[in-house]
Short mmCIF file of C-alpha atoms in Angstrom, two decimals:
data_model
loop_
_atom_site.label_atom_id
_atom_site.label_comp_id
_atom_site.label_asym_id
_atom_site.label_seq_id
_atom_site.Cartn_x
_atom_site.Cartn_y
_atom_site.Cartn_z
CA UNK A 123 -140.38 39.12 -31.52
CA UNK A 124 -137.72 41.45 -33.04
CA UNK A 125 -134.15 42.05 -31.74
CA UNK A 126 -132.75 44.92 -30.50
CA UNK A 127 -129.55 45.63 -31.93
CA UNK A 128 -127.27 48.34 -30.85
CA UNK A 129 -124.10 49.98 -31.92
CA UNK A 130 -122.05 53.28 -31.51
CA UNK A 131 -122.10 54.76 -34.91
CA UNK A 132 -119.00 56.64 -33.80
CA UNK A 133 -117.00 53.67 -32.52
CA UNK A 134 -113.35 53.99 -33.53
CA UNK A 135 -113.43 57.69 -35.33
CA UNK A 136 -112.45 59.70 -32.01
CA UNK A 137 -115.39 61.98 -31.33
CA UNK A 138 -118.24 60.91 -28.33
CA UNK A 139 -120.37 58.13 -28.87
CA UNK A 140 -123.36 58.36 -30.86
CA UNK A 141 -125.50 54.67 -30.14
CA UNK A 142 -128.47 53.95 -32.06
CA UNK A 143 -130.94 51.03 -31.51
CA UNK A 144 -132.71 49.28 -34.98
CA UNK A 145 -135.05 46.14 -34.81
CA UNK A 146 -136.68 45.06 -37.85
CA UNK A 147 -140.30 46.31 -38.46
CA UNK A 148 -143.07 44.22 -41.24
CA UNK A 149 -141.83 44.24 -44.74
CA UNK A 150 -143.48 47.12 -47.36
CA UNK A 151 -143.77 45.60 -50.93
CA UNK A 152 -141.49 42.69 -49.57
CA UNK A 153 -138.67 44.83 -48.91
CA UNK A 154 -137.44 44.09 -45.25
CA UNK A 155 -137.65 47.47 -43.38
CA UNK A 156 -136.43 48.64 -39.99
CA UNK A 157 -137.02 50.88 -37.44
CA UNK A 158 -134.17 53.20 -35.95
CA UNK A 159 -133.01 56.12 -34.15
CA UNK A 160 -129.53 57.49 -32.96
CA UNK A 161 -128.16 59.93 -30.76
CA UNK A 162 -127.70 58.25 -27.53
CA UNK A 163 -124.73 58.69 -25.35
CA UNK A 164 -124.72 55.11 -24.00
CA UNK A 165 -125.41 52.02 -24.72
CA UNK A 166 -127.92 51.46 -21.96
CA UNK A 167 -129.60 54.55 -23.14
CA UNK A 168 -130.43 53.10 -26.51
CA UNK A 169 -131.19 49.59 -25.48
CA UNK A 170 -134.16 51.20 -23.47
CA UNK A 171 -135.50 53.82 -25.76
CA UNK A 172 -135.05 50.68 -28.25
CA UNK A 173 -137.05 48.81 -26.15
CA UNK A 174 -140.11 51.03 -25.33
CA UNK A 175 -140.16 51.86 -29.48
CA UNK A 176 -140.59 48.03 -30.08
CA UNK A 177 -143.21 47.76 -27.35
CA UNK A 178 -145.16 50.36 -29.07
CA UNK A 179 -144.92 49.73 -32.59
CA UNK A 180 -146.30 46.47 -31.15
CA UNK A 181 -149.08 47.92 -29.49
CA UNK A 182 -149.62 49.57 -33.06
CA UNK A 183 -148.24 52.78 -31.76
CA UNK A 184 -149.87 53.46 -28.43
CA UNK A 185 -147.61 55.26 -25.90
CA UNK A 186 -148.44 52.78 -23.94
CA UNK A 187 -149.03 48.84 -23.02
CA UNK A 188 -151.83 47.51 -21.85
CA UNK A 189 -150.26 45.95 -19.43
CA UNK A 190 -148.41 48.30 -18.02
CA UNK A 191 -150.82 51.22 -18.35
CA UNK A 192 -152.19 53.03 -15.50
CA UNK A 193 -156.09 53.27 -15.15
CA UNK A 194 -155.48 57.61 -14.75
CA UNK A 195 -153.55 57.48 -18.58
CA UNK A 196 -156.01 54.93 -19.80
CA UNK A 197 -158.63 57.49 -18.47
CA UNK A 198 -157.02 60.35 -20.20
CA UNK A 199 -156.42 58.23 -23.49
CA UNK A 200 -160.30 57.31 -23.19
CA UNK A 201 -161.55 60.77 -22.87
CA UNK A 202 -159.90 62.25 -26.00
CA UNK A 203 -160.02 59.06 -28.35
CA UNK A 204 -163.49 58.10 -27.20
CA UNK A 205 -164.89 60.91 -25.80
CA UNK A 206 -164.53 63.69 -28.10
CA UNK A 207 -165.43 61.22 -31.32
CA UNK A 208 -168.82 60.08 -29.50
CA UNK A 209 -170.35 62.83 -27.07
CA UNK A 210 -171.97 65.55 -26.70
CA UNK A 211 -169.90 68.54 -25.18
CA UNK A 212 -171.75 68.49 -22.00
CA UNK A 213 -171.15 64.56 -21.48
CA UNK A 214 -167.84 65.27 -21.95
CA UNK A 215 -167.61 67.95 -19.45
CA UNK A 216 -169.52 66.06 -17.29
CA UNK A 217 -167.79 62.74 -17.45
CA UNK A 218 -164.71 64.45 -17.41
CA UNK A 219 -165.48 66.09 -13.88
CA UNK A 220 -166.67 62.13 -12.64
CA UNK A 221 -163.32 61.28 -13.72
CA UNK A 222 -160.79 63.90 -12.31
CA UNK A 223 -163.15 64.58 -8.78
CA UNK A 224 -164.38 60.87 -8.35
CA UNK A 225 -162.19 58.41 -10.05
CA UNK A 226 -158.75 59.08 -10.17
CA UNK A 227 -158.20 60.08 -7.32
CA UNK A 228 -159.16 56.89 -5.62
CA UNK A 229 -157.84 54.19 -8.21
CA UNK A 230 -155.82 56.36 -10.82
CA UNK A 231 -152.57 54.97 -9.53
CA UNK A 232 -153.51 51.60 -10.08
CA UNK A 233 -152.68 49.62 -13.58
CA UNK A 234 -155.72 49.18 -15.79
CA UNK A 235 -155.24 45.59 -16.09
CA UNK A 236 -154.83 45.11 -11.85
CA UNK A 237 -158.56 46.32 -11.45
CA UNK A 238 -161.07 44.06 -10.59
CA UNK A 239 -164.90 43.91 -10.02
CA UNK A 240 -164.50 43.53 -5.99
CA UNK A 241 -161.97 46.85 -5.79
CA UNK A 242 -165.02 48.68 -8.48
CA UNK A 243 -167.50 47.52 -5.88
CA UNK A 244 -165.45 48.67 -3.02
CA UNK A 245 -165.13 51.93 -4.61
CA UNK A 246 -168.74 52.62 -5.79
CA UNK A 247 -170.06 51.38 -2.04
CA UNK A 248 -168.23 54.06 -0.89
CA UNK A 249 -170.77 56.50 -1.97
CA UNK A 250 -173.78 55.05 -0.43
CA UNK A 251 -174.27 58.01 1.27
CA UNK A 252 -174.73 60.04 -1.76
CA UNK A 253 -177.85 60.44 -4.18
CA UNK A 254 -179.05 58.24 -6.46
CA UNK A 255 -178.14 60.55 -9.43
CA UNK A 256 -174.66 61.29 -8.39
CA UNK A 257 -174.12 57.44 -7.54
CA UNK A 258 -175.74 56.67 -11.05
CA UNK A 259 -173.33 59.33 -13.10
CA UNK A 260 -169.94 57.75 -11.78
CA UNK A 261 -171.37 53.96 -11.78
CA UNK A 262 -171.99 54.90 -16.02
CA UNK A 263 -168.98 56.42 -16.50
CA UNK A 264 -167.42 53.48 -15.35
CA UNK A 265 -169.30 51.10 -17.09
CA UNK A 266 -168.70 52.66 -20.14
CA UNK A 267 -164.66 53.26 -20.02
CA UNK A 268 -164.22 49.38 -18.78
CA UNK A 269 -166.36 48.80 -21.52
CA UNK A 270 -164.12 50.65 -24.31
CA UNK A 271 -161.10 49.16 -22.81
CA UNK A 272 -162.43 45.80 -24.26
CA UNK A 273 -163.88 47.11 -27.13
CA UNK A 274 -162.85 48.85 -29.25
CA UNK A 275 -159.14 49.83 -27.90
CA UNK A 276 -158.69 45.91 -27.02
CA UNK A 277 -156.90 46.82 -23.64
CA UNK A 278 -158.22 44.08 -21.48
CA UNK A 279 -159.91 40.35 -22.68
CA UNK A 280 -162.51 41.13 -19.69
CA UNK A 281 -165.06 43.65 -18.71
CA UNK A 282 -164.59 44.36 -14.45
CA UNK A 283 -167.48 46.61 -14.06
CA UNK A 284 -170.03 44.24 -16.34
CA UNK A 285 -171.61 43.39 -12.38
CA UNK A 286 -170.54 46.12 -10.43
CA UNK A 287 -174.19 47.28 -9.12
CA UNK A 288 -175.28 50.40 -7.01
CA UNK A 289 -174.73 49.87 -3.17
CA UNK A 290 -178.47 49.00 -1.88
CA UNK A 291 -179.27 51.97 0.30
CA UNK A 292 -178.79 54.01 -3.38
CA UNK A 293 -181.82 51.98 -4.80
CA UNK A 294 -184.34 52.89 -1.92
CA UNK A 295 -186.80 55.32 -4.37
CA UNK A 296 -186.32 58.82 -3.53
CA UNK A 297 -189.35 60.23 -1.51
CA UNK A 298 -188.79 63.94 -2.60
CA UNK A 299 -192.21 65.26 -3.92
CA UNK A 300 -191.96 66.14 -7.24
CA UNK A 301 -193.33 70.13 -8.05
CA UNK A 302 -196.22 71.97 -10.04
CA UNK A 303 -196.83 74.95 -10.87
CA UNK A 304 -200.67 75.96 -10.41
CA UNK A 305 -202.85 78.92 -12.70
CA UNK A 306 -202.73 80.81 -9.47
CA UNK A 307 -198.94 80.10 -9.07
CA UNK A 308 -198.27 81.46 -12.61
CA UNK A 309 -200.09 84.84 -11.99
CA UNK A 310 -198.06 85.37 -9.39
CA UNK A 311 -195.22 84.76 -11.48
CA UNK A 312 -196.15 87.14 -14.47
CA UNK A 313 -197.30 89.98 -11.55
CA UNK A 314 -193.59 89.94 -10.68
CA UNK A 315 -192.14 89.67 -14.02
CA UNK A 316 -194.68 91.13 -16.44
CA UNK A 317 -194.26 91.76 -20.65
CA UNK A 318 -191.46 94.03 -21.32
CA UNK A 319 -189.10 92.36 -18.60
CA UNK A 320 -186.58 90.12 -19.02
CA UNK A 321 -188.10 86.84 -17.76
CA UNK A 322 -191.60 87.24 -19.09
CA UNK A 323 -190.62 85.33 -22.81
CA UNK A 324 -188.70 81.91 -21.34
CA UNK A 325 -191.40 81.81 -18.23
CA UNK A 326 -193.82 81.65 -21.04
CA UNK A 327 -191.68 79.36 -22.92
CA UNK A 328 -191.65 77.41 -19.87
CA UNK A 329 -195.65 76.95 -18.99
CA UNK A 330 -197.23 77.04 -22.79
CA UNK A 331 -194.23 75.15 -24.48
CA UNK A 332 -192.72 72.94 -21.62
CA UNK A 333 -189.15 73.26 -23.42
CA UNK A 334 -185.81 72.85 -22.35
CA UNK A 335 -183.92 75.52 -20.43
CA UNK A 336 -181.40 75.13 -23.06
CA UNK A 337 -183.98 74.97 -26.07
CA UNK A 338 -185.73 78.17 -24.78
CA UNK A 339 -181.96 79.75 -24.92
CA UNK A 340 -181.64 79.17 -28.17
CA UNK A 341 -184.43 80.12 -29.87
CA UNK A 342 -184.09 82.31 -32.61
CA UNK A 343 -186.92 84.14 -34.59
CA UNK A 344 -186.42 82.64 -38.13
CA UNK A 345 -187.77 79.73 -36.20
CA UNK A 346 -191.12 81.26 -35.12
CA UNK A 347 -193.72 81.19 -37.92
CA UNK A 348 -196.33 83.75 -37.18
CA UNK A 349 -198.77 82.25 -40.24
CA UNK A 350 -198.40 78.93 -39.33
CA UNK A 351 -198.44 79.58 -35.69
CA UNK A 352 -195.63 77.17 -34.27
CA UNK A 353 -192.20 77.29 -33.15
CA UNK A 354 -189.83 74.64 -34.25
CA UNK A 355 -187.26 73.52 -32.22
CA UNK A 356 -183.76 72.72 -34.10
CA UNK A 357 -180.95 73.98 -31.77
CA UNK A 358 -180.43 74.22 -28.25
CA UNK A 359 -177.44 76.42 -26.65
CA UNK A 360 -175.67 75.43 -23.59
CA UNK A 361 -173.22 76.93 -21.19
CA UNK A 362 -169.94 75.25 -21.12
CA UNK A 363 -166.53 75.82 -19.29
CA UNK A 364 -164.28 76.60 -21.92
CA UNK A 365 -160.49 76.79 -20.45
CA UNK A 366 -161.78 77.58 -17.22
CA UNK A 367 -164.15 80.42 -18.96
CA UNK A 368 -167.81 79.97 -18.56
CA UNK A 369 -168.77 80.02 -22.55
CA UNK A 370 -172.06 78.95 -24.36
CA UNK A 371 -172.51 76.56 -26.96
CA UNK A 372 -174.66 75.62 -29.75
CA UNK A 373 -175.81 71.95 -30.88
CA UNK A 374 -178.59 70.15 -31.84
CA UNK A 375 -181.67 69.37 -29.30
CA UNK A 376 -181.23 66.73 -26.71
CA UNK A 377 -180.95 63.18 -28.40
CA UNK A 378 -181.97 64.97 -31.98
CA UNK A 379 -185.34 65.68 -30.52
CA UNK A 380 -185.99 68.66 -33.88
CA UNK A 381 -189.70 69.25 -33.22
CA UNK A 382 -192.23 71.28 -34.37
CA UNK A 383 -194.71 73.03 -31.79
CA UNK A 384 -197.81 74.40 -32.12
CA UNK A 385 -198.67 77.70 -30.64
CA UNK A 386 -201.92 78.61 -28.41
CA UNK A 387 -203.31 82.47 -28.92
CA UNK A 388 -201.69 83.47 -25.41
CA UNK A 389 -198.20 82.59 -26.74
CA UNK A 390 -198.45 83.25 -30.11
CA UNK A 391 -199.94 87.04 -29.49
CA UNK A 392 -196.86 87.49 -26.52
CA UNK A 393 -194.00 86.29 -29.20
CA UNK A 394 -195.84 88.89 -31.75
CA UNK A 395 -195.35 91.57 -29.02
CA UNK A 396 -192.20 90.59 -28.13
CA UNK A 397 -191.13 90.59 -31.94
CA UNK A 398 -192.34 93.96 -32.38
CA UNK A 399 -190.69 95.72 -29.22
CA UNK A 400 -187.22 94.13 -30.51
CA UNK A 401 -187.72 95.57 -33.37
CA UNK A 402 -188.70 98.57 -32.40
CA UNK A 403 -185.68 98.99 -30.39
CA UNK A 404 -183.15 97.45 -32.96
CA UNK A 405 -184.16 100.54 -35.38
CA UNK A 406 -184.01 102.92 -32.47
CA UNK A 407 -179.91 101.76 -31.63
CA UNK A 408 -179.33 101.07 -35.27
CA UNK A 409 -175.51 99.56 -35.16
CA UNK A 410 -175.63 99.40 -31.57
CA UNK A 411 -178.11 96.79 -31.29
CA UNK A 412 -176.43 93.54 -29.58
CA UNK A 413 -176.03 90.94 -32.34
CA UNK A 414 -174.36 87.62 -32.03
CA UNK A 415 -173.24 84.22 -34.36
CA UNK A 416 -170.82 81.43 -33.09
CA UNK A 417 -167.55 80.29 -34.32
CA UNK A 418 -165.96 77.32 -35.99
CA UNK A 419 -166.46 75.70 -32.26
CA UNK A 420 -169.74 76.57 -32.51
CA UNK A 421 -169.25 79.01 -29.58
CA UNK A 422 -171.73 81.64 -28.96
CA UNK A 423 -169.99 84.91 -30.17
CA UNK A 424 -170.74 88.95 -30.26
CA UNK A 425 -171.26 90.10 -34.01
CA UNK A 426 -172.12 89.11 -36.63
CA UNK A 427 -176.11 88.54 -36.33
CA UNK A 428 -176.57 85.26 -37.48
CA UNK A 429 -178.08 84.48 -34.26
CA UNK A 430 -180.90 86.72 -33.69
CA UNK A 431 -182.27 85.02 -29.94
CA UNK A 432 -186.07 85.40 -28.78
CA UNK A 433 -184.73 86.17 -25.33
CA UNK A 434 -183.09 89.44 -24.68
CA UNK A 435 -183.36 92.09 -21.70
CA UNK A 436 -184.79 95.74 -22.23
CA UNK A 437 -181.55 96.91 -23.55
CA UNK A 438 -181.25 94.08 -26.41
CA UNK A 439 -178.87 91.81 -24.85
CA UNK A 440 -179.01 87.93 -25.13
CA UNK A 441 -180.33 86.93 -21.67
CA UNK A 442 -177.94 85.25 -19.78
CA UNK A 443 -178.05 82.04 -17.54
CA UNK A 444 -177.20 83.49 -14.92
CA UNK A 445 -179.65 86.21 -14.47
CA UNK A 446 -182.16 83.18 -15.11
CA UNK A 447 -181.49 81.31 -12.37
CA UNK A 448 -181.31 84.72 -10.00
CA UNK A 449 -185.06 85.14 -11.39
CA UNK A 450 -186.24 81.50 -10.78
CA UNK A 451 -184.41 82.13 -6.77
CA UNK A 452 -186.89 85.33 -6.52
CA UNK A 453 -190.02 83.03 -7.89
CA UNK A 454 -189.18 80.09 -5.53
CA UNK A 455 -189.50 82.93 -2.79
CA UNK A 456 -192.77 84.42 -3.84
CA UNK A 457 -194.25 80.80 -3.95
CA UNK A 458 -192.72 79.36 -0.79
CA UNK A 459 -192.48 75.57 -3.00
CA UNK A 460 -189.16 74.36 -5.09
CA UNK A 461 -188.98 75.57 -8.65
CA UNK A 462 -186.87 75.20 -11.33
CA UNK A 463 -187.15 75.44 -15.08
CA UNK A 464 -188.03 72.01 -15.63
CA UNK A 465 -190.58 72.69 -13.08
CA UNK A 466 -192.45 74.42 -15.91
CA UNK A 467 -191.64 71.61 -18.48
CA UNK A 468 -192.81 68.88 -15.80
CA UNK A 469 -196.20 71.23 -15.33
CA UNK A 470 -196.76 71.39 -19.27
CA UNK A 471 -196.73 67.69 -19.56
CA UNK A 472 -199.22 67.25 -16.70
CA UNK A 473 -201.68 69.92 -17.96
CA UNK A 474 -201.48 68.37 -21.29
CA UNK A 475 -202.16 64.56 -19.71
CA UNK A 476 -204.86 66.59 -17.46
CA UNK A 477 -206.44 67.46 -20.54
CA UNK A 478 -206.47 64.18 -21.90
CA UNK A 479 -203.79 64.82 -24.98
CA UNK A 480 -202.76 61.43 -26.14
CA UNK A 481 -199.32 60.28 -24.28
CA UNK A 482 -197.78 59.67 -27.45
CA UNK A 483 -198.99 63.46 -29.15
CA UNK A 484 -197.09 64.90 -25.83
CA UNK A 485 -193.97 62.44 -26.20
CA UNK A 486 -193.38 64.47 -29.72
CA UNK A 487 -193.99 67.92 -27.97
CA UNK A 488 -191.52 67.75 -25.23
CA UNK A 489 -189.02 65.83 -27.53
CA UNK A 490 -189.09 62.51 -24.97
CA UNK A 491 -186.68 60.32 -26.42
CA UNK A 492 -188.60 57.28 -24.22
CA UNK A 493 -191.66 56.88 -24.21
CA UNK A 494 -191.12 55.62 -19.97
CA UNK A 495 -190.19 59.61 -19.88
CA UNK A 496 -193.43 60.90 -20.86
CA UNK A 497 -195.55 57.84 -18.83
CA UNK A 498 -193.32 58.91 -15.63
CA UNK A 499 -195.40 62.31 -15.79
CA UNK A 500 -198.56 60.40 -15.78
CA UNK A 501 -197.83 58.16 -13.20
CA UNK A 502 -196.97 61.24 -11.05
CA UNK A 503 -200.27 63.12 -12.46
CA UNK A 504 -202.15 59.70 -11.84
CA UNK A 505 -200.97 59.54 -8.32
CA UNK A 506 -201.93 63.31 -7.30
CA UNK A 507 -204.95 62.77 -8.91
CA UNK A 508 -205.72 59.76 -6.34
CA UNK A 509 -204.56 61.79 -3.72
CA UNK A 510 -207.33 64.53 -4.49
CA UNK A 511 -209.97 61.78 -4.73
CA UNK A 512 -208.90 60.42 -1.01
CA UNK A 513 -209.39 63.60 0.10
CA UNK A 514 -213.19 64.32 -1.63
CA UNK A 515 -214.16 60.68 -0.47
CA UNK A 516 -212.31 61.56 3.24
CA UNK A 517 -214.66 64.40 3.25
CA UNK A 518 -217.93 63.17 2.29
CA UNK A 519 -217.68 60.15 4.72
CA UNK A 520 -216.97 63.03 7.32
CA UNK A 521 -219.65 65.14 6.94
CA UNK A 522 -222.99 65.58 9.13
CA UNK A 523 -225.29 63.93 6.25
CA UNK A 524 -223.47 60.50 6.16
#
């Protein structure tokens, strides 16, 4: 390893002392080269900055050593080297949140290369009394940053979480009956929010389409073909925090899944309608008509139409999440069951498996990126469907004629 060497620069000239630290750094075109700084007031003072600048330039110019390093910088260093180069925003966000609510503040303090499986163990048992889900987001996220620290940033020689496993009362399969919406359910529905409101577009999004919440928000009408009769699905917005500042964003559809969709009559003649009252209503305001485009973040912003979005209220505006969700509290109400907007994407796949559409044809609809994804819906539609068959045979083996 280089040597430190030190020296006041000033020594013997009268004014203060200047020190400076230099250590000799790989040759360039073999001429010997050093590193060096000056400007310290003591001697101590430049032995120490001198040795935390050789540490790094052998670390290759890390602010840190591995060895030294705590897991909460290693955490930080992780999320915006790693992170930022391989995610999605909305991993990001989200592993970000696992990390400041979940991780540091339990083992943060600790040096990366001090943590071992039994104190990962320790840590994820402690949430046995959470869900599966939330158990299953913070054991990935630390999977994958023990993982990094190996490879590629070279950190640690070996892995800690590689067998660090979900406490057992986690893996007990969650008994929580999984929702449909019915025809009769769906009337209901449109009663309350008929054409012309708000809601009436992404509900039937929803239950003809089965797309995303955050495909349906960003459809835009250069990607509805009338002639052709489909819809093709090649963005997908989502809301993001932003500094603190709820903001939405557009990207490509979950794991790539581009798709084009096919259109029945019902949907096809209520996009037509839809088309029409826009732009009905975008001649009557003229320049005050809502338009929107994004930035060079790709932020969702006003002006500009370069964004011109299916779903908008009476007035023209972009509908908003928010209002969304304050709709799908009102349905959940009028049908006394649990709904969400998947619940309509769930309820498309089963129709379509009801109606004997090839598992594969529906994989491509809904944009699966698993094939296990689309057979889960079966399995569920397979298992209600044994249920109703119980309850037939139940009957006819209670009746007055048997």
């Amino acid at each position: 390893m280089a040597k430190i060497n030190v020296r006041d620069r000033n020594k013997n000239t009268g004014r203060r002392p200047n020190w400076e630290y230099r250590f000799e750094i790989a040759s360039v075109a073999g001429k010997r080269q050093n590193a060096t700084k000056s400007g310290f007031r003591t001697k101590k003072e430049a032995l120490e900055a001198g040795a935390k600048a050789l540490a790094e330039y052998y670390a290759s110019g890390e602010h840190f050593t591995p060895s030294t390093v705590s897991l909460s910088d290693y955490l930080d260093f992780w999320l915006e080297n790693y992170g930022k180069n391989h995610w999605k925003d909305t991993t990001l966000q989200g592993r970000t949140y696992i990390v400041e609510r979940n991780i540091k503040p339990a083992l943060g303090k600790y040096r990366l290369s001090s943590i071992t499986p039994s104190v990962l163990q320790t840590f994820i048992n402690g949430f046995r009394d959470k869900s599966k889900s939330y158990i299953t987001g913070i054991l990935a996220t630390i999977h994958v940053a023990f993982q990094c620290a190996v490879f590629p940033f070279g950190f640690i020689k070996v892995d800690p979480a590689v067998h660090v496993t979900p406490p057992l009362s986690s893996t007990i399969p969650m008994t929580k009956e999984r929702t449909t919406i019915t025809q009769e359910d769906f009337k209901k529905i449109v009663a309350k929010y008929p054409f012309g409101t708000t809601y009436y577009i992404p509900l039937m999004l929803g239950w003809h389409c089965g797309l995303r919440i955050s495909e349906t928000m960003g459809l835009t009408w250069d990607s509805v073909d009338f002639l052709q009769k489909n819809v093709t699905i090649k963005i997908q917005v989502n809301q993001l925090a932003n500094k603190g500042i709820p903001k939405r964003k557009v990207s490509a559809p979950k794991f790539g899944s581009v798709r084009t969709i096919p259109l029945d009559d019902e949907m096809l003649q209520a996009l037509q309608k839809e088309y029409d009252r826009q732009t009905c209503l975008r001649n009557n305001m003229g320049d005050y008509y809502p338009t929107y485009s994004y930035d060079s973040n790709a932020y969702i912003i006003d002006g500009g139409d370069t964004m011109n979005f299916v779903c908008r209220n009476k007035h023209g505006e972009w509908m908003s999440m928010r209002s969304l969700n304050h709709a799908l509290e009102k349905i959940r109400s009028i049908l006394g069951k649990s709904v969400s907007y998947h619940t309509f994407r769930h309820t498309h796949a089963t129709i379509l498996l009801a109606c004997g559409v090839n598992p594969k044809v529906i994989q491509q609809r809904l944009g699966h990126r698993k094939m296990s994804t689309t057979l889960d819906v079966y399995t569920h539609a397979t298992l209600e469907a044994q249920a109703d068959a119980i309850d037939k045979i139940q009957k006819f083996f209670q009746s007055d004629d048997n």
